[in-house]
PDB file of C-alpha atoms and ligand atoms in Angstrom:
ATOM      1  CA  MET K   1     -72.707  48.691 -58.172  1.00 67.00           C
ATOM      2  CA  PHE K   2     -71.660  48.506 -61.777  1.00 70.00           C
ATOM      3  CA  THR K   3     -75.061  49.474 -63.104  1.00 80.00           C
ATOM      4  CA  LEU K   4     -74.869  52.795 -61.237  1.00 87.00           C
ATOM      5  CA  LYS K   5     -71.345  53.397 -62.481  1.00 87.00           C
ATOM      6  CA  GLU K   6     -72.301  52.602 -66.049  1.00 86.00           C
ATOM      7  CA  GLU K   7     -75.484  54.616 -65.915  1.00 90.00           C
ATOM      8  CA  PHE K   8     -73.996  57.680 -64.207  1.00 91.00           C
ATOM      9  CA  PRO K   9     -70.261  57.676 -65.038  1.00 91.00           C
ATOM     10  CA  GLN K  10     -70.036  61.443 -64.488  1.00 93.00           C
ATOM     11  CA  TYR K  11     -70.137  60.984 -60.702  1.00 94.00           C
ATOM     12  CA  TYR K  12     -67.258  58.529 -60.732  1.00 92.00           C
ATOM     13  CA  ASN K  13     -64.946  60.600 -62.943  1.00 86.00           C
ATOM     14  CA  TYR K  14     -61.515  61.424 -61.659  1.00 83.00           C
ATOM     15  CA  GLN K  15     -58.224  62.423 -63.282  1.00 76.00           C
ATOM     16  CA  GLY K  16     -55.950  59.891 -61.563  1.00 68.00           C
ATOM     17  CA  ARG K  17     -56.015  56.097 -61.417  1.00 61.00           C
ATOM     18  CA  ARG K  18     -59.317  54.507 -60.374  1.00 58.00           C
ATOM     19  CA  ILE K  19     -58.312  50.899 -60.707  1.00 59.00           C
ATOM     20  CA  SER K  20     -54.821  49.473 -60.134  1.00 66.00           C
ATOM     21  CA  LYS K  21     -55.405  45.922 -61.202  1.00 75.00           C
ATOM     22  CA  LYS K  22     -58.268  44.313 -63.037  1.00 85.00           C
ATOM     23  CA  LEU K  23     -60.947  43.042 -60.690  1.00 90.00           C
ATOM     24  CA  SER K  24     -61.227  39.256 -60.486  1.00 93.00           C
ATOM     25  CA  ASN K  25     -64.620  37.635 -61.020  1.00 94.00           C
ATOM     26  CA  THR K  26     -64.704  36.840 -57.304  1.00 96.00           C
ATOM     27  CA  ASN K  27     -64.294  40.515 -56.460  1.00 95.00           C
ATOM     28  CA  ILE K  28     -66.877  41.566 -59.029  1.00 94.00           C
ATOM     29  CA  ASN K  29     -69.312  39.111 -57.417  1.00 95.00           C
ATOM     30  CA  LEU K  30     -68.399  40.436 -53.993  1.00 95.00           C
ATOM     31  CA  LEU K  31     -69.231  43.978 -55.103  1.00 95.00           C
ATOM     32  CA  ASN K  32     -72.428  42.901 -56.831  1.00 93.00           C
ATOM     33  CA  ASN K  33     -73.643  40.885 -53.852  1.00 95.00           C
ATOM     34  CA  HIS K  34     -72.623  43.015 -50.885  1.00 96.00           C
ATOM     35  CA  TYR K  35     -71.567  46.566 -51.764  1.00 96.00           C
ATOM     36  CA  TYR K  36     -75.157  47.866 -51.897  1.00 95.00           C
ATOM     37  CA  LYS K  37     -75.539  47.268 -48.136  1.00 96.00           C
ATOM     38  CA  TYR K  38     -72.671  49.589 -47.248  1.00 97.00           C
ATOM     39  CA  THR K  39     -72.747  52.245 -49.924  1.00 97.00           C
ATOM     40  CA  LEU K  40     -74.103  55.762 -50.070  1.00 97.00           C
ATOM     41  CA  ASP K  41     -73.664  55.975 -53.858  1.00 97.00           C
ATOM     42  CA  LYS K  42     -77.348  55.613 -54.680  1.00 96.00           C
ATOM     43  CA  LYS K  43     -78.364  58.327 -52.211  1.00 96.00           C
ATOM     44  CA  ILE K  44     -75.694  60.649 -53.604  1.00 97.00           C
ATOM     45  CA  ILE K  45     -76.818  60.115 -57.188  1.00 96.00           C
ATOM     46  CA  ASP K  46     -80.493  60.422 -56.214  1.00 95.00           C
ATOM     47  CA  TYR K  47     -79.734  63.812 -54.712  1.00 97.00           C
ATOM     48  CA  HIS K  48     -77.871  64.988 -57.818  1.00 96.00           C
ATOM     49  CA  LYS K  49     -80.664  63.896 -60.133  1.00 94.00           C
ATOM     50  CA  VAL K  50     -83.097  66.334 -58.523  1.00 95.00           C
ATOM     51  CA  LYS K  51     -80.873  68.691 -56.483  1.00 95.00           C
ATOM     52  CA  ASP K  52     -83.624  68.944 -53.924  1.00 94.00           C
ATOM     53  CA  GLU K  53     -82.377  70.186 -50.532  1.00 93.00           C
ATOM     54  CA  LYS K  54     -84.765  67.753 -48.860  1.00 92.00           C
ATOM     55  CA  LYS K  55     -82.908  64.869 -50.478  1.00 93.00           C
ATOM     56  CA  LYS K  56     -79.566  65.856 -48.989  1.00 97.00           C
ATOM     57  CA  ILE K  57     -77.951  63.159 -46.884  1.00 96.00           C
ATOM     58  CA  ASN K  58     -77.880  63.734 -43.161  1.00 93.00           C
ATOM     59  CA  PHE K  59     -77.340  61.418 -40.249  1.00 93.00           C
ATOM     60  CA  ASN K  60     -79.845  62.971 -37.843  1.00 85.00           C
ATOM     61  CA  LYS K  61     -81.616  59.696 -37.273  1.00 89.00           C
ATOM     62  CA  SER K  62     -78.494  57.635 -36.801  1.00 93.00           C
ATOM     63  CA  ASN K  63     -77.651  56.187 -33.404  1.00 94.00           C
ATOM     64  CA  PHE K  64     -73.934  56.787 -33.855  1.00 98.00           C
ATOM     65  CA  SER K  65     -72.301  59.180 -31.420  1.00 97.00           C
ATOM     66  CA  GLN K  66     -70.069  60.812 -34.075  1.00 98.00           C
ATOM     67  CA  ILE K  67     -70.059  60.905 -37.861  1.00 98.00           C
ATOM     68  CA  ASN K  68     -66.542  60.739 -39.319  1.00 98.00           C
ATOM     69  CA  LEU K  69     -65.590  61.131 -42.946  1.00 98.00           C
ATOM     70  CA  GLU K  70     -62.347  60.019 -44.591  1.00 98.00           C
ATOM     71  CA  ILE K  71     -61.767  61.214 -48.131  1.00 98.00           C
ATOM     72  CA  GLY K  72     -59.347  59.128 -50.217  1.00 97.00           C
ATOM     73  CA  PHE K  73     -58.951  56.196 -47.808  1.00 98.00           C
ATOM     74  CA  GLY K  74     -56.781  54.202 -50.245  1.00 96.00           C
ATOM     75  CA  ASP K  75     -56.314  50.690 -48.847  1.00 96.00           C
ATOM     76  CA  GLY K  76     -58.555  51.574 -45.902  1.00 98.00           C
ATOM     77  CA  GLU K  77     -56.009  50.953 -43.170  1.00 97.00           C
ATOM     78  CA  TYR K  78     -56.869  54.065 -41.150  1.00 98.00           C
ATOM     79  CA  LEU K  79     -60.607  53.782 -41.877  1.00 98.00           C
ATOM     80  CA  LEU K  80     -60.698  50.193 -40.595  1.00 98.00           C
ATOM     81  CA  ARG K  81     -58.531  50.886 -37.584  1.00 97.00           C
ATOM     82  CA  SER K  82     -60.721  53.816 -36.593  1.00 98.00           C
ATOM     83  CA  ALA K  83     -63.910  51.785 -37.017  1.00 98.00           C
ATOM     84  CA  TYR K  84     -62.551  48.886 -34.902  1.00 97.00           C
ATOM     85  CA  SER K  85     -61.426  51.184 -32.128  1.00 97.00           C
ATOM     86  CA  LYS K  86     -64.571  53.331 -31.952  1.00 98.00           C
ATOM     87  CA  PRO K  87     -67.570  51.040 -32.498  1.00 97.00           C
ATOM     88  CA  LYS K  88     -70.104  53.683 -31.400  1.00 98.00           C
ATOM     89  CA  GLU K  89     -69.028  56.086 -34.146  1.00 98.00           C
ATOM     90  CA  LEU K  90     -69.783  55.918 -37.864  1.00 98.00           C
ATOM     91  CA  PHE K  91     -66.878  56.038 -40.331  1.00 98.00           C
ATOM     92  CA  ILE K  92     -67.670  56.992 -43.902  1.00 98.00           C
ATOM     93  CA  GLY K  93     -64.966  56.327 -46.465  1.00 98.00           C
ATOM     94  CA  VAL K  94     -65.028  57.852 -49.929  1.00 98.00           C
ATOM     95  CA  ASP K  95     -62.577  56.823 -52.620  1.00 97.00           C
ATOM     96  CA  VAL K  96     -62.705  56.591 -56.388  1.00 94.00           C
ATOM     97  CA  TYR K  97     -60.213  53.701 -56.149  1.00 92.00           C
ATOM     98  CA  ILE K  98     -62.304  50.558 -56.628  1.00 93.00           C
ATOM     99  CA  ASN K  99     -59.600  48.143 -55.402  1.00 93.00           C
ATOM    100  CA  GLY K 100     -59.628  49.982 -52.078  1.00 96.00           C
ATOM    101  CA  ILE K 101     -63.407  49.605 -51.862  1.00 96.00           C
ATOM    102  CA  VAL K 102     -63.002  45.859 -52.422  1.00 97.00           C
ATOM    103  CA  LYS K 103     -60.336  45.585 -49.695  1.00 97.00           C
ATOM    104  CA  VAL K 104     -62.470  47.364 -47.121  1.00 98.00           C
ATOM    105  CA  LEU K 105     -65.621  45.496 -48.122  1.00 98.00           C
ATOM    106  CA  LYS K 106     -63.817  42.173 -47.562  1.00 98.00           C
ATOM    107  CA  LYS K 107     -62.799  43.240 -44.048  1.00 98.00           C
ATOM    108  CA  ILE K 108     -66.305  44.490 -43.279  1.00 98.00           C
ATOM    109  CA  LEU K 109     -67.726  41.080 -44.171  1.00 98.00           C
ATOM    110  CA  GLU K 110     -64.926  39.084 -42.530  1.00 97.00           C
ATOM    111  CA  HIS K 111     -65.228  40.903 -39.189  1.00 97.00           C
ATOM    112  CA  GLY K 112     -68.929  41.819 -39.252  1.00 97.00           C
ATOM    113  CA  ILE K 113     -68.113  45.541 -39.030  1.00 98.00           C
ATOM    114  CA  GLU K 114     -71.261  47.613 -38.633  1.00 97.00           C
ATOM    115  CA  ASN K 115     -69.949  51.162 -38.471  1.00 98.00           C
ATOM    116  CA  ILE K 116     -68.498  51.774 -41.934  1.00 98.00           C
ATOM    117  CA  MET K 117     -70.284  53.216 -44.959  1.00 98.00           C
ATOM    118  CA  LEU K 118     -68.550  53.583 -48.317  1.00 98.00           C
ATOM    119  CA  SER K 119     -68.765  55.589 -51.480  1.00 98.00           C
ATOM    120  CA  ASN K 120     -66.892  55.184 -54.753  1.00 96.00           C
ATOM    121  CA  VAL K 121     -68.001  58.496 -56.295  1.00 96.00           C
ATOM    122  CA  ASN K 122     -65.751  61.498 -56.726  1.00 96.00           C
ATOM    123  CA  CYS K 123     -65.840  63.067 -53.260  1.00 97.00           C
ATOM    124  CA  LEU K 124     -66.906  66.446 -54.631  1.00 97.00           C
ATOM    125  CA  PHE K 125     -70.291  64.987 -55.575  1.00 97.00           C
ATOM    126  CA  PHE K 126     -70.510  63.333 -52.187  1.00 98.00           C
ATOM    127  CA  LEU K 127     -69.760  66.563 -50.323  1.00 98.00           C
ATOM    128  CA  ASP K 128     -72.313  68.389 -52.418  1.00 97.00           C
ATOM    129  CA  SER K 129     -75.002  65.873 -51.506  1.00 98.00           C
ATOM    130  CA  LEU K 130     -74.442  66.203 -47.739  1.00 98.00           C
ATOM    131  CA  ALA K 131     -76.579  68.412 -45.553  1.00 97.00           C
ATOM    132  CA  SER K 132     -74.638  71.240 -43.965  1.00 97.00           C
ATOM    133  CA  LYS K 133     -73.099  70.510 -40.570  1.00 97.00           C
ATOM    134  CA  SER K 134     -73.520  66.766 -40.850  1.00 96.00           C
ATOM    135  CA  ILE K 135     -69.935  65.639 -40.181  1.00 98.00           C
ATOM    136  CA  ASP K 136     -68.077  65.719 -36.843  1.00 98.00           C
ATOM    137  CA  ASN K 137     -64.587  64.977 -38.162  1.00 98.00           C
ATOM    138  CA  LEU K 138     -63.181  65.038 -41.672  1.00 98.00           C
ATOM    139  CA  VAL K 139     -59.789  63.530 -42.415  1.00 98.00           C
ATOM    140  CA  ILE K 140     -57.691  63.348 -45.560  1.00 98.00           C
ATOM    141  CA  ILE K 141     -54.528  61.300 -45.242  1.00 98.00           C
ATOM    142  CA  ASN K 142     -51.941  62.280 -47.808  1.00 97.00           C
ATOM    143  CA  PRO K 143     -54.038  63.429 -50.754  1.00 97.00           C
ATOM    144  CA  ASP K 144     -52.422  62.904 -54.158  1.00 96.00           C
ATOM    145  CA  PRO K 145     -49.622  65.500 -54.194  1.00 95.00           C
ATOM    146  CA  TRP K 146     -49.694  66.098 -57.973  1.00 94.00           C
ATOM    147  CA  THR K 147     -46.102  67.272 -57.790  1.00 91.00           C
ATOM    148  CA  LYS K 148     -45.711  68.550 -61.364  1.00 92.00           C
ATOM    149  CA  LYS K 149     -46.622  72.218 -61.659  1.00 91.00           C
ATOM    150  CA  LYS K 150     -48.908  71.570 -64.631  1.00 91.00           C
ATOM    151  CA  HIS K 151     -50.903  69.154 -62.441  1.00 91.00           C
ATOM    152  CA  HIS K 152     -51.310  71.463 -59.422  1.00 92.00           C
ATOM    153  CA  LYS K 153     -54.799  72.363 -60.600  1.00 91.00           C
ATOM    154  CA  ARG K 154     -55.825  68.737 -59.960  1.00 93.00           C
ATOM    155  CA  ARG K 155     -55.086  69.008 -56.245  1.00 96.00           C
ATOM    156  CA  LEU K 156     -58.001  68.225 -53.989  1.00 97.00           C
ATOM    157  CA  ILE K 157     -57.269  70.982 -51.513  1.00 98.00           C
ATOM    158  CA  SER K 158     -58.334  74.144 -53.314  1.00 97.00           C
ATOM    159  CA  PHE K 159     -60.184  77.229 -52.064  1.00 97.00           C
ATOM    160  CA  GLN K 160     -63.411  75.979 -53.590  1.00 97.00           C
ATOM    161  CA  ASN K 161     -63.092  72.532 -52.036  1.00 97.00           C
ATOM    162  CA  ILE K 162     -62.144  73.920 -48.619  1.00 98.00           C
ATOM    163  CA  GLN K 163     -65.454  75.781 -48.733  1.00 97.00           C
ATOM    164  CA  LEU K 164     -67.225  72.503 -49.490  1.00 97.00           C
ATOM    165  CA  PHE K 165     -65.456  70.864 -46.521  1.00 98.00           C
ATOM    166  CA  ASN K 166     -66.375  73.772 -44.257  1.00 97.00           C
ATOM    167  CA  HIS K 167     -70.006  73.492 -45.289  1.00 97.00           C
ATOM    168  CA  VAL K 168     -70.373  69.890 -44.098  1.00 98.00           C
ATOM    169  CA  ILE K 169     -68.509  70.017 -40.786  1.00 98.00           C
ATOM    170  CA  LYS K 170     -70.251  70.793 -37.517  1.00 97.00           C
ATOM    171  CA  TYR K 171     -67.403  72.544 -35.747  1.00 96.00           C
ATOM    172  CA  LYS K 172     -64.404  74.666 -36.650  1.00 94.00           C
ATOM    173  CA  HIS K 173     -61.000  72.966 -36.760  1.00 95.00           C
ATOM    174  CA  SER K 174     -62.383  69.482 -37.323  1.00 97.00           C
ATOM    175  CA  ILE K 175     -60.757  68.990 -40.722  1.00 98.00           C
ATOM    176  CA  LYS K 176     -57.366  67.285 -40.621  1.00 98.00           C
ATOM    177  CA  ILE K 177     -55.108  66.855 -43.613  1.00 98.00           C
ATOM    178  CA  THR K 178     -51.716  65.162 -43.597  1.00 98.00           C
ATOM    179  CA  THR K 179     -49.198  65.370 -46.416  1.00 98.00           C
ATOM    180  CA  ASP K 180     -45.509  64.769 -47.040  1.00 98.00           C
ATOM    181  CA  SER K 181     -45.407  67.382 -49.793  1.00 97.00           C
ATOM    182  CA  PRO K 182     -43.873  70.725 -48.741  1.00 97.00           C
ATOM    183  CA  SER K 183     -45.095  72.324 -51.971  1.00 96.00           C
ATOM    184  CA  TYR K 184     -48.670  71.225 -51.217  1.00 97.00           C
ATOM    185  CA  VAL K 185     -48.360  72.719 -47.704  1.00 98.00           C
ATOM    186  CA  GLU K 186     -47.132  75.988 -49.188  1.00 97.00           C
ATOM    187  CA  ALA K 187     -49.983  76.053 -51.702  1.00 97.00           C
ATOM    188  CA  ILE K 188     -52.559  75.528 -48.918  1.00 98.00           C
ATOM    189  CA  GLN K 189     -50.938  78.213 -46.778  1.00 97.00           C
ATOM    190  CA  GLU K 190     -51.085  80.540 -49.756  1.00 97.00           C
ATOM    191  CA  ILE K 191     -54.822  79.898 -50.170  1.00 97.00           C
ATOM    192  CA  PHE K 192     -55.357  80.850 -46.512  1.00 97.00           C
ATOM    193  CA  ASN K 193     -53.272  84.002 -46.893  1.00 96.00           C
ATOM    194  CA  GLU K 194     -55.041  85.090 -50.037  1.00 96.00           C
ATOM    195  CA  LYS K 195     -58.566  84.302 -48.822  1.00 96.00           C
ATOM    196  CA  LYS K 196     -58.280  85.493 -45.220  1.00 93.00           C
ATOM    197  CA  GLU K 197     -61.687  87.143 -45.276  1.00 94.00           C
ATOM    198  CA  PHE K 198     -63.435  83.848 -46.132  1.00 94.00           C
ATOM    199  CA  LEU K 199     -61.443  81.312 -44.137  1.00 95.00           C
ATOM    200  CA  ASP K 200     -60.555  80.741 -40.509  1.00 92.00           C
ATOM    201  CA  GLU K 201     -57.053  80.232 -39.270  1.00 92.00           C
ATOM    202  CA  LEU K 202     -54.996  77.318 -40.610  1.00 96.00           C
ATOM    203  CA  LYS K 203     -53.020  75.334 -38.048  1.00 97.00           C
ATOM    204  CA  PHE K 204     -49.765  73.766 -39.142  1.00 96.00           C
ATOM    205  CA  GLU K 205     -47.504  71.237 -37.433  1.00 97.00           C
ATOM    206  CA  ILE K 206     -44.887  68.626 -38.248  1.00 98.00           C
ATOM    207  CA  LEU K 207     -45.940  65.274 -36.832  1.00 98.00           C
ATOM    208  CA  ASN K 208     -43.812  63.275 -34.383  1.00 96.00           C
ATOM    209  CA  LYS K 209     -43.627  59.530 -34.096  1.00 95.00           C
ATOM    210  CA  SER K 210     -45.926  59.667 -31.080  1.00 96.00           C
ATOM    211  CA  ASP K 211     -48.697  61.595 -32.867  1.00 96.00           C
ATOM    212  CA  ASP K 212     -51.898  59.690 -33.688  1.00 94.00           C
ATOM    213  CA  LEU K 213     -51.824  60.436 -37.393  1.00 97.00           C
ATOM    214  CA  TYR K 214     -48.128  59.554 -37.866  1.00 97.00           C
ATOM    215  CA  GLY K 215     -47.347  56.460 -39.968  1.00 97.00           C
ATOM    216  CA  ILE K 216     -50.974  55.454 -40.302  1.00 96.00           C
ATOM    217  CA  SER K 217     -51.038  54.479 -43.969  1.00 96.00           C
ATOM    218  CA  ARG K 218     -48.861  52.704 -46.491  1.00 93.00           C
ATOM    219  CA  TYR K 219     -48.511  55.870 -48.502  1.00 95.00           C
ATOM    220  CA  GLN K 220     -47.408  57.851 -45.453  1.00 96.00           C
ATOM    221  CA  ARG K 221     -44.922  55.193 -44.323  1.00 97.00           C
ATOM    222  CA  LYS K 222     -43.282  55.227 -47.762  1.00 96.00           C
ATOM    223  CA  ALA K 223     -42.633  58.958 -47.328  1.00 97.00           C
ATOM    224  CA  ILE K 224     -41.311  58.426 -43.783  1.00 97.00           C
ATOM    225  CA  GLU K 225     -38.922  55.718 -45.034  1.00 97.00           C
ATOM    226  CA  LYS K 226     -37.548  58.267 -47.516  1.00 97.00           C
ATOM    227  CA  GLY K 227     -36.862  60.614 -44.584  1.00 97.00           C
ATOM    228  CA  GLN K 228     -39.683  63.035 -45.400  1.00 97.00           C
ATOM    229  CA  ASN K 229     -41.643  64.981 -42.820  1.00 98.00           C
ATOM    230  CA  ILE K 230     -45.350  64.426 -42.349  1.00 98.00           C
ATOM    231  CA  TYR K 231     -47.184  67.721 -42.051  1.00 98.00           C
ATOM    232  CA  LEU K 232     -50.550  68.090 -40.388  1.00 98.00           C
ATOM    233  CA  LEU K 233     -52.846  70.899 -41.423  1.00 98.00           C
ATOM    234  CA  THR K 234     -55.929  71.554 -39.323  1.00 98.00           C
ATOM    235  CA  ILE K 235     -58.701  73.652 -40.794  1.00 97.00           C
TER     236      ILE K 235
HETATM  237  C1  SAM P 301     -52.188  59.362 -52.431  1.00 73.10           C
HETATM  238  S1  SAM P 301     -53.531  58.311 -52.164  1.00 73.10           S
HETATM  239  C2  SAM P 301     -53.553  58.165 -50.390  1.00 73.10           C
HETATM  240  C3  SAM P 301     -54.367  57.004 -49.944  1.00 73.10           C
HETATM  241  C4  SAM P 301     -54.407  56.796 -48.423  1.00 73.10           C
HETATM  242  N1  SAM P 301     -55.028  57.900 -47.750  1.00 73.10           N
HETATM  243  C5  SAM P 301     -53.022  56.566 -47.890  1.00 73.10           C
HETATM  244  O1  SAM P 301     -52.474  57.474 -47.252  1.00 73.10           O
HETATM  245  O2  SAM P 301     -52.473  55.467 -48.135  1.00 73.10           O
HETATM  246  C6  SAM P 301     -54.918  59.383 -52.454  1.00 73.10           C
HETATM  247  C7  SAM P 301     -56.249  58.656 -52.519  1.00 73.10           C
HETATM  248  O3  SAM P 301     -57.277  59.608 -52.726  1.00 73.10           O
HETATM  249  C8  SAM P 301     -58.200  59.108 -53.690  1.00 73.10           C
HETATM  250  N2  SAM P 301     -58.829  60.279 -54.315  1.00 73.10           N
HETATM  251  C9  SAM P 301     -58.201  61.274 -54.956  1.00 73.10           C
HETATM  252  N3  SAM P 301     -59.059  62.197 -55.399  1.00 73.10           N
HETATM  253  C10 SAM P 301     -60.292  61.769 -55.021  1.00 73.10           C
HETATM  254  C11 SAM P 301     -61.598  62.282 -55.208  1.00 73.10           C
HETATM  255  N4  SAM P 301     -61.811  63.415 -55.876  1.00 73.10           N
HETATM  256  N5  SAM P 301     -62.627  61.589 -54.678  1.00 73.10           N
HETATM  257  C12 SAM P 301     -62.427  60.439 -54.017  1.00 73.10           C
HETATM  258  N6  SAM P 301     -61.207  59.899 -53.828  1.00 73.10           N
HETATM  259  C13 SAM P 301     -60.153  60.548 -54.322  1.00 73.10           C
HETATM  260  C14 SAM P 301     -57.334  58.276 -54.628  1.00 73.10           C
HETATM  261  O4  SAM P 301     -58.087  57.321 -55.315  1.00 73.10           O
HETATM  262  C15 SAM P 301     -56.355  57.644 -53.647  1.00 73.10           C
HETATM  263  O5  SAM P 301     -56.814  56.416 -53.144  1.00 73.10           O
END
């Protein structure tokens, strides 16, 4: 785990926080001893070293009925819940946040979960290494809002990145993004207005308590407690 990160730091780079508290020796050992069984990091880096189309990751040979991808899974609450409830489907979680990787890895080992794969690289490298049309459902639960105007350029949902998302999904309208940030919603709507000729329709709704994606993460619940709406954008 750490050898890859040290050897190829460029794939793990990210402008926000990647570690919230220092990893204990126990957690470092956990990563060193078990992460390799559940990670796609090596495959991603192997692809980028040669950029050979044949080395792109696809799940053609997998026995899973659906391939789901969650970008920025944070503490992994939604990723784990989804994996428990749909054991025949594969759930891939990508997050640069190493403490989140540790949390999910612990649960995987504790409960013998067999349908989660993880990656700690910046998701843009991951998306780039995937074969086209390899993902059934892509979900992003409350991406970092980067509320200050000077930080808007750091936002994950940009025209360029939407094109990367579109490239890896099998079907239209299988990308779901939730956010509590009205300014982020407006910025995404603006992208769709400006780039109409390249993008399909954007669906927008405000989630209700009874909706599946409502209140499904710590980050989201914090926003709900403050009385904020949770918006769902479907691409
Ligand atoms: C605001 S948090 C939300 C976490 C979780 N989805 C939730 O709702 O609690 C955004 C997460 O996205 C991750 N993230 C942001 N940009 C990323 C990137 N380029 N690649 C991978 N993960 C990223 C961050 O590390 C963080 O865990």
